[in-house]
XYZ file of C-alpha atoms in Angstrom:
439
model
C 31.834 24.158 72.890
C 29.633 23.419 75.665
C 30.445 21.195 78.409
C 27.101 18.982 77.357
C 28.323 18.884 74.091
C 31.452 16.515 74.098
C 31.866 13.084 75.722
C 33.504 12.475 79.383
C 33.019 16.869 79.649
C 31.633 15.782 83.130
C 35.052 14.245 84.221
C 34.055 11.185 84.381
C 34.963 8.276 81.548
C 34.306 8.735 78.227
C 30.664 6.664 77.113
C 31.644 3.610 75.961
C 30.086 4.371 72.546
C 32.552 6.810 72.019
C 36.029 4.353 72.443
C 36.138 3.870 68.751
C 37.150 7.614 68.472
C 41.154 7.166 68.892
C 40.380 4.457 66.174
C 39.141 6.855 64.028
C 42.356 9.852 64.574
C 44.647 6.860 63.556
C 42.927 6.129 60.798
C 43.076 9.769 59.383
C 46.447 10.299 60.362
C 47.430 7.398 57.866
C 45.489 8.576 54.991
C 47.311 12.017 55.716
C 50.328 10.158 55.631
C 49.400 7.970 52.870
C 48.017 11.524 50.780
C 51.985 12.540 51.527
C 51.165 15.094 54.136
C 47.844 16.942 53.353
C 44.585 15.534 53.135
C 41.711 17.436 51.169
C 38.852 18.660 53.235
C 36.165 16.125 51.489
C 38.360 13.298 51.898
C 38.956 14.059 55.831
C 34.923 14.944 56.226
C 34.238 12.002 54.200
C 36.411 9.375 56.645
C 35.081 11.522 60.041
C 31.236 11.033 58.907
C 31.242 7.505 57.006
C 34.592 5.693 57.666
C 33.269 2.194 57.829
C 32.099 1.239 61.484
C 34.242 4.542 62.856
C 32.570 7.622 61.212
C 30.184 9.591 63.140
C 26.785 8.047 61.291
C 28.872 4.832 60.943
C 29.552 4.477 64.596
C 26.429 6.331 66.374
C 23.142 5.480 65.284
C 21.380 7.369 67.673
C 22.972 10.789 66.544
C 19.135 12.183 65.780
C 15.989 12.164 67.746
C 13.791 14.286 69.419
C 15.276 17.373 71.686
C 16.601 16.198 75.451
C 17.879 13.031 74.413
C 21.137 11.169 73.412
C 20.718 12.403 70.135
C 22.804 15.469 68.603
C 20.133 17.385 66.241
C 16.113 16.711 65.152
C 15.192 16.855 61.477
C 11.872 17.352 60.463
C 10.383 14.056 60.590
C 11.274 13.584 64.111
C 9.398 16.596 65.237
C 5.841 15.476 64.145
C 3.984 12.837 61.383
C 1.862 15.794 59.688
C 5.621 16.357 57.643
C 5.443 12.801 56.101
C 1.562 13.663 55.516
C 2.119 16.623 53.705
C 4.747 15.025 51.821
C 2.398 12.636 51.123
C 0.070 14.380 49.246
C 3.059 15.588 46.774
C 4.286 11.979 46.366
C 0.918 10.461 45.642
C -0.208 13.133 43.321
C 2.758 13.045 41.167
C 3.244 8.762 41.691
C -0.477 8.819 39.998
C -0.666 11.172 37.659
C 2.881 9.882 35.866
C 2.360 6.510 36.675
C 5.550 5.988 38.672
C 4.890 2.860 41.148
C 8.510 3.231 43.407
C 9.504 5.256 46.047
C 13.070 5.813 46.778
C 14.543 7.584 49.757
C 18.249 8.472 50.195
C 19.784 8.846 53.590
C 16.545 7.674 55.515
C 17.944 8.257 59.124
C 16.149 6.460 61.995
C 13.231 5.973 59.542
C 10.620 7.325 60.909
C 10.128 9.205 57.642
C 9.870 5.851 55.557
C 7.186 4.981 58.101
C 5.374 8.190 58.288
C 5.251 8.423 54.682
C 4.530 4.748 54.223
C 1.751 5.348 56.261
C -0.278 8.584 55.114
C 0.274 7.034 51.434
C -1.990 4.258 52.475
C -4.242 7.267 53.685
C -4.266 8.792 50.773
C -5.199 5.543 48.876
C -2.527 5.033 47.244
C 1.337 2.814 47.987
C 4.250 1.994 46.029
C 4.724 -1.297 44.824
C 8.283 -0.677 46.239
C 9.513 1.620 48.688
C 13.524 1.374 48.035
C 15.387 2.876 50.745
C 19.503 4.046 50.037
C 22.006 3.992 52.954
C 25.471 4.043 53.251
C 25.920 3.258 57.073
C 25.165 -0.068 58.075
C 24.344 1.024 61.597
C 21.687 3.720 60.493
C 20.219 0.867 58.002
C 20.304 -1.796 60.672
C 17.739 0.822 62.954
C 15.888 1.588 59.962
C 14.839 -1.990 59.788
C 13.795 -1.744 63.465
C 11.317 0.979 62.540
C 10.355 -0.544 59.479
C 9.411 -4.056 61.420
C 6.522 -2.548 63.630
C 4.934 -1.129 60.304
C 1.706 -3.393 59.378
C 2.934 -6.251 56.954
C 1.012 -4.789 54.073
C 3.520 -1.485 54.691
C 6.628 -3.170 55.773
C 6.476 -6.244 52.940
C 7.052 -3.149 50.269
C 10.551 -1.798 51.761
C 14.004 -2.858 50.447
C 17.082 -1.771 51.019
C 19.280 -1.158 47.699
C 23.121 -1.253 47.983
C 23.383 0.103 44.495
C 21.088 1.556 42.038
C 19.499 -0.239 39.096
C 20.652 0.371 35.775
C 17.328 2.440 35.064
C 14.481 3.145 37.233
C 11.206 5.077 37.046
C 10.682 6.453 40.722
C 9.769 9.035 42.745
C 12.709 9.871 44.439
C 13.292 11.838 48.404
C 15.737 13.597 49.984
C 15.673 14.837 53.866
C 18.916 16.541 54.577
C 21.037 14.602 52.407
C 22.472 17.072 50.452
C 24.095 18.865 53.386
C 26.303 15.966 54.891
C 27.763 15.421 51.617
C 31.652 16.506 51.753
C 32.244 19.660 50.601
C 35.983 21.222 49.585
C 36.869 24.028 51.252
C 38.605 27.429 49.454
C 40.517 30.279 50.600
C 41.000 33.431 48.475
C 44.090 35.044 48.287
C 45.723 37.497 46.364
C 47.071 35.290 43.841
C 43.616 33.419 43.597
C 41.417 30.729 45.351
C 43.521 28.160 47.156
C 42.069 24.892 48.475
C 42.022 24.270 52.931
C 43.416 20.716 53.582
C 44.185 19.064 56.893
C 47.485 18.013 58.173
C 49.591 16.600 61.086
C 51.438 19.109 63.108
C 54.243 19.499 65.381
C 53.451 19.702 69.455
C 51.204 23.011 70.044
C 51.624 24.523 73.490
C 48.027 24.407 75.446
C 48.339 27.866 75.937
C 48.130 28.904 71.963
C 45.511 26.646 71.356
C 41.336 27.220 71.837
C 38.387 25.372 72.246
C 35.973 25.549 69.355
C 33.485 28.503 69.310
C 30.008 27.574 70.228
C 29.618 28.442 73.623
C 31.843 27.008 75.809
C 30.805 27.340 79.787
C 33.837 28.009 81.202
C 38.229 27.880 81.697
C 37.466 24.347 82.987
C 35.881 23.370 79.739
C 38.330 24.927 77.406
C 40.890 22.902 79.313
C 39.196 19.527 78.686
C 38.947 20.797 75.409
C 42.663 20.186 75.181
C 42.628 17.587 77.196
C 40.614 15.769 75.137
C 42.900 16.051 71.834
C 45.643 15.035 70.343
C 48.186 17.862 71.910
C 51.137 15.833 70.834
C 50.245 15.255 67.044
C 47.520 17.731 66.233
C 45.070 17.950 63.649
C 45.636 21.207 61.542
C 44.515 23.152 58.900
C 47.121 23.889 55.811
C 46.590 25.432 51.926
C 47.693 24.073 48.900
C 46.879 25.150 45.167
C 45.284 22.488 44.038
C 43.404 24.320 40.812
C 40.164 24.475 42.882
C 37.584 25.317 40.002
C 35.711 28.799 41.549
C 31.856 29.241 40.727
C 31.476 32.441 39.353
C 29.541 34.444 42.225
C 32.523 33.140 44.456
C 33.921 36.836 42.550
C 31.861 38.730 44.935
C 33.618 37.086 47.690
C 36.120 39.088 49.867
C 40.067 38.450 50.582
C 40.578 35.396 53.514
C 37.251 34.206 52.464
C 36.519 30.735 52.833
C 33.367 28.745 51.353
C 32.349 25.203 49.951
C 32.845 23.530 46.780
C 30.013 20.916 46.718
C 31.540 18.267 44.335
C 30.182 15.418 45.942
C 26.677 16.329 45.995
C 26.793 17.453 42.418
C 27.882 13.977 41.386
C 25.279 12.796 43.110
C 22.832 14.396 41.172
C 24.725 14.080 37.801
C 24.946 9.699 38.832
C 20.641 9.999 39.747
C 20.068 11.428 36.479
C 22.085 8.818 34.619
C 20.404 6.192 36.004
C 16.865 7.863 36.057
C 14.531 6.987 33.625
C 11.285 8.469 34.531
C 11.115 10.352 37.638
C 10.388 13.549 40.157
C 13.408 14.141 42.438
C 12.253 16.135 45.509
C 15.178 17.470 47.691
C 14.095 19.614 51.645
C 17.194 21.002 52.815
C 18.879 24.287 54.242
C 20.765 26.402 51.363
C 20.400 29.401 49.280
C 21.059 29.700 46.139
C 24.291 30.782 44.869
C 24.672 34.464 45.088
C 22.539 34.493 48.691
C 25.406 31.480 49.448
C 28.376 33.963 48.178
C 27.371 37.542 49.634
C 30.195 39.206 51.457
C 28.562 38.818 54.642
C 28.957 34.864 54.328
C 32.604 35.287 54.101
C 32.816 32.406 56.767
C 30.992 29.471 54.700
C 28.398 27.726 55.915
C 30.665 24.889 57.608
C 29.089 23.580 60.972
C 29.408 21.174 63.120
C 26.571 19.673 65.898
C 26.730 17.536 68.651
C 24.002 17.286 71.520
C 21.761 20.032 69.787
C 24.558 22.709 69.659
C 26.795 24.236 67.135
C 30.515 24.545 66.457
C 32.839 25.500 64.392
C 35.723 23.270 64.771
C 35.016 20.545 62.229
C 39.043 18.883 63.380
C 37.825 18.835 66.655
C 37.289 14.842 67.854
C 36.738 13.791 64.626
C 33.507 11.304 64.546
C 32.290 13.191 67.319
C 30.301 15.632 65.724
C 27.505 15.616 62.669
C 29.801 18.217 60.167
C 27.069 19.845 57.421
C 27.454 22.530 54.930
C 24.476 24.767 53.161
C 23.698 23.685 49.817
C 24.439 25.979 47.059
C 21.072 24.954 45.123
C 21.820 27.009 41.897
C 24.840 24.769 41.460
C 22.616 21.721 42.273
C 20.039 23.010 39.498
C 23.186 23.652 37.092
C 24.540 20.550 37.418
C 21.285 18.678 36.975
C 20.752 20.924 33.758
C 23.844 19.721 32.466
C 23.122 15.947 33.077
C 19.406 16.169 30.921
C 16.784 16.675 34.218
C 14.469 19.514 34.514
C 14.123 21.929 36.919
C 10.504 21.583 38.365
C 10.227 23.614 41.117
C 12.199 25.253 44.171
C 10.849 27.160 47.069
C 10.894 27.149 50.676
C 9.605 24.642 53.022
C 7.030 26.858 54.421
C 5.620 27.646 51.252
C 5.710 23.876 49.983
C 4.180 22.620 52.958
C 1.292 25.200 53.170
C 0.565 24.235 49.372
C 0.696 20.895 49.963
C -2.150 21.595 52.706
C 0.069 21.362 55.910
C -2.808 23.544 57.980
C -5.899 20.909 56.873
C -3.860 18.662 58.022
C -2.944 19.750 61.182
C -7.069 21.046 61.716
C -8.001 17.341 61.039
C -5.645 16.050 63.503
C -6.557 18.776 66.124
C -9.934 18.118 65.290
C -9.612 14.512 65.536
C -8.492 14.826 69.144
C -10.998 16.710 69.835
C -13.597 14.584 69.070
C -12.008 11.525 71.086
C -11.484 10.600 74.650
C -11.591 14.016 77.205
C -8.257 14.833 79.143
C -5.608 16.579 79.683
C -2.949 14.317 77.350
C -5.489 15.278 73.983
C -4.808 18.831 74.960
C -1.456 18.638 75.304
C -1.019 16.155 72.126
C -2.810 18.674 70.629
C -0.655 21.397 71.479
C 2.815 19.787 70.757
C 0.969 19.375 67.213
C 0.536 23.051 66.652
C 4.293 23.441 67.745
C 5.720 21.475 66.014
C 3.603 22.881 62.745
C 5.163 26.252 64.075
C 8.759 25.139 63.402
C 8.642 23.912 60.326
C 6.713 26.861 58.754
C 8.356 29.775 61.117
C 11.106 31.998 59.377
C 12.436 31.989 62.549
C 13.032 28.319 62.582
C 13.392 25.988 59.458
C 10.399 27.349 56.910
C 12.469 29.682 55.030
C 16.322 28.358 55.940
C 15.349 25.127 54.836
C 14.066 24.951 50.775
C 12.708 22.519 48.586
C 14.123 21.301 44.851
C 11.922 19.038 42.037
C 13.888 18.047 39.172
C 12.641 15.613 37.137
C 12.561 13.893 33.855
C 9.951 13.000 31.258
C 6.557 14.299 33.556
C 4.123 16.085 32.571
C 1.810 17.365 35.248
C 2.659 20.547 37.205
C 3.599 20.203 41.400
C 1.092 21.374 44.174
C 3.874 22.077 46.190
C 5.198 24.896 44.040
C 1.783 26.453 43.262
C 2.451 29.638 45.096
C 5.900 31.101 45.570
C 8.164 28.948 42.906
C 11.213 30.614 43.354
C 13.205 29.114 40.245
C 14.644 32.121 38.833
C 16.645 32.707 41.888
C 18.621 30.113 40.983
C 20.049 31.887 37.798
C 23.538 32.696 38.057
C 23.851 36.363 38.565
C 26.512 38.176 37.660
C 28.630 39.585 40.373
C 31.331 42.241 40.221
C 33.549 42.592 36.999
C 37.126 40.459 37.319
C 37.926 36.929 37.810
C 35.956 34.630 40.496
């Protein structure tokens, strides 16, 4: 991992917004203990990302921004407003049309994209009576209210926070990359069938047998540190148990020593939305494939990463609370699953293709237009510029316009979605059969 990646790499003390860390490796060590030895995967990604006041978006509100700062990795709000704005459009269209007056967003990160959105609504003459925003870390709520307080009172007067959801609601509901930092199982195939990856306490390792996470790491001196910086008495470990692990059917075409995700968690989410959904569009942007892109041979890693200071891992055990740990989502299991719990499957594609028929290129024209048209200088030019970039990334294969896809389910609407005009992509998410014998 590289040297700019991990606290105190420099030599020097460890930031002091990182001392809660040993906290944390206690803390996991005595639900290992207290699990009799082994801990599932979830459980231990579950207490590294959200362990009250320890957990890495518990403990480090500042974990996303824009590229060069403190921040570990930029989502797609961060890198420009004309995201929210083309998002926009979708929301208002459908909020009309069905006659849904709430907005709710899940996971809503440093908030610029409540007050992005918040804001092009209004241009698009139309707001929710409520904009309900869902967050399980108090420190990521507590700078969500920040952002929300320099909104306009006519914006900012419409957003609550819910710690629970209503018995029924009619909504529009949003998702950012929330699906992806749900915790995820892990499973191992073996000869005598799929096995499920746990994490235990170990006996002393010698330095010498142990490595640094892949990713990049600059040099011996940083592999050292590397140890340096863990537990080299009591290490973290990874250890299989059969648990009965339920296998998804295209997990067949998997090879031997395999290893993927089993997204419980964020299939439960879905399944608890719909039963407390009365009337609604459900509109889910993150990176996945659907399930036999997820489960071709060539994946026969998983999707498991971990990223701190804009880079990549793979060592998810390394300093837990540390690092941001995500896995793809499996989308034809999310469409299953939402199937199964009475919501409709409205539209998938990728982001690209949503955002270009939600209008993302009159958008940015306007705005390049608009700067155009004002004051003369070098800054318009350059705002102007940073525009078009940004547009870039989000629509470039190469970048997050095909990676990253976009979901509707829904329940009880009637009107079709602009954002899945062109290049609805539903029927990928059938389950396709893979090679003959058992998953």
């Amino acid at each position: 991992m590289p040297e700019a990646a991990r606290p105190g790499s420099d030599g020097g003390p460890v930031e002091p917004a990182w001392n809660h860390l040993p906290t944390l490796l206690a803390c996991i060590k005595q639900a290992i203990a207290e699990a009799g030895g082994w801990l599932p995967f979830d459980r231990y990604m579950e207490l590294a990302l959200y362990a009250p006041g320890l957990g890495y978006y518990a403990a480090a509100p500042g974990v996303l921004g824009a590229w060069g700062g403190s921040s570990d990795f930029v989502t797609a709000p961060e890198l420009t407003p004309l995201f929210a704005a083309t998002l926009a459009r979708q929301v208002a269209a459908a909020a009309q049309v069905e006659g849904l007056a709430t907005v709710v967003e899940f996971g809503a990160g440093s908030g610029r994209l409540a007050c992005d959105l918040l804001a092009a609504l209004h241009a698009e003459g139309w707001l929710p009576a409520q904009y309900a925003i869902v967050e399980v870390s108090a420190a990521m709520r507590a700078r969500q209210q920040e952002a929300v307080a320099t909104l306009p009172a006519t914006l900012r007067e419409r957003v609550v926070w819910w710690d629970a959801l209503p018995a029924c609601f009619d909504a529009v509901v949003i998702g950012n990359e929330v699906l992806d930092a749900m915790p995820v199982k892990l499973a191992l195939r073996t000869q005598q069938g799929w096995i499920e990856r746990g994490v235990v306490v170990t006996a002393p390792e010698p330095a010498a047998s142990r490595q640094a996470p892949r990713g990049g790491q600059g040099n011996s001196g940083a592999a050292q540190r590397f140890l340096e910086n863990n537990d080299t008495e009591q290490p973290l470990a990874w250890a299989e148990r059969a648990t009965g692990v339920a296998p998804r059917p295209s997990m067949r075409a998997l090879p031997l020593g395999a290893v993927t995700e089993i997204h419980q968690a964020a299939e439960a989410f879905i399944s608890t939305l719909a039963e407390h959904l009365g009337r609604g569009l459900l509109l889910f942007i993150d990176y996945g494939f659907p399930a036999h892109e997820y489960d071709h041979p060539q994946r026969s890693g998983g999707t498991l990463r971990c990223h701190r200071a804009h880079r990549a891992h793979d060592d998810p055990l390394w300093q837990p609370g540390a690092s941001d740990i995500t896995a793809h989502v499996n989308f034809s299991g999310i469409a299953q699953i939402a199937a199964q719990a009475g919501l409709e499957l409205l539209g998938y594609t990728s982001q690209a293709r949503f955002l270009l028929n939600c209008g993302l290129l009159d958008l940015l024209g306007a705005a390049v237009a608009a700067g155009q048209q004002g004051e003369s200088g070098a800054p318009r030019s350059r705002a102007g510029l940073a525009q078009t970039a940004a547009v870039q990334k989000l629509l470039s294969e190469a970048e997050m316009g095909e990676l990253f896809k976009v979901i509707a389910l829904g329940r009880g609407l009637h009107a079709p979605l602009m954002g899945f005009d062109q290049g609805d992509r539903r029927a990928a998410l059938a389950l396709h059969d893979a090679a003959e014998g058992p998953p």
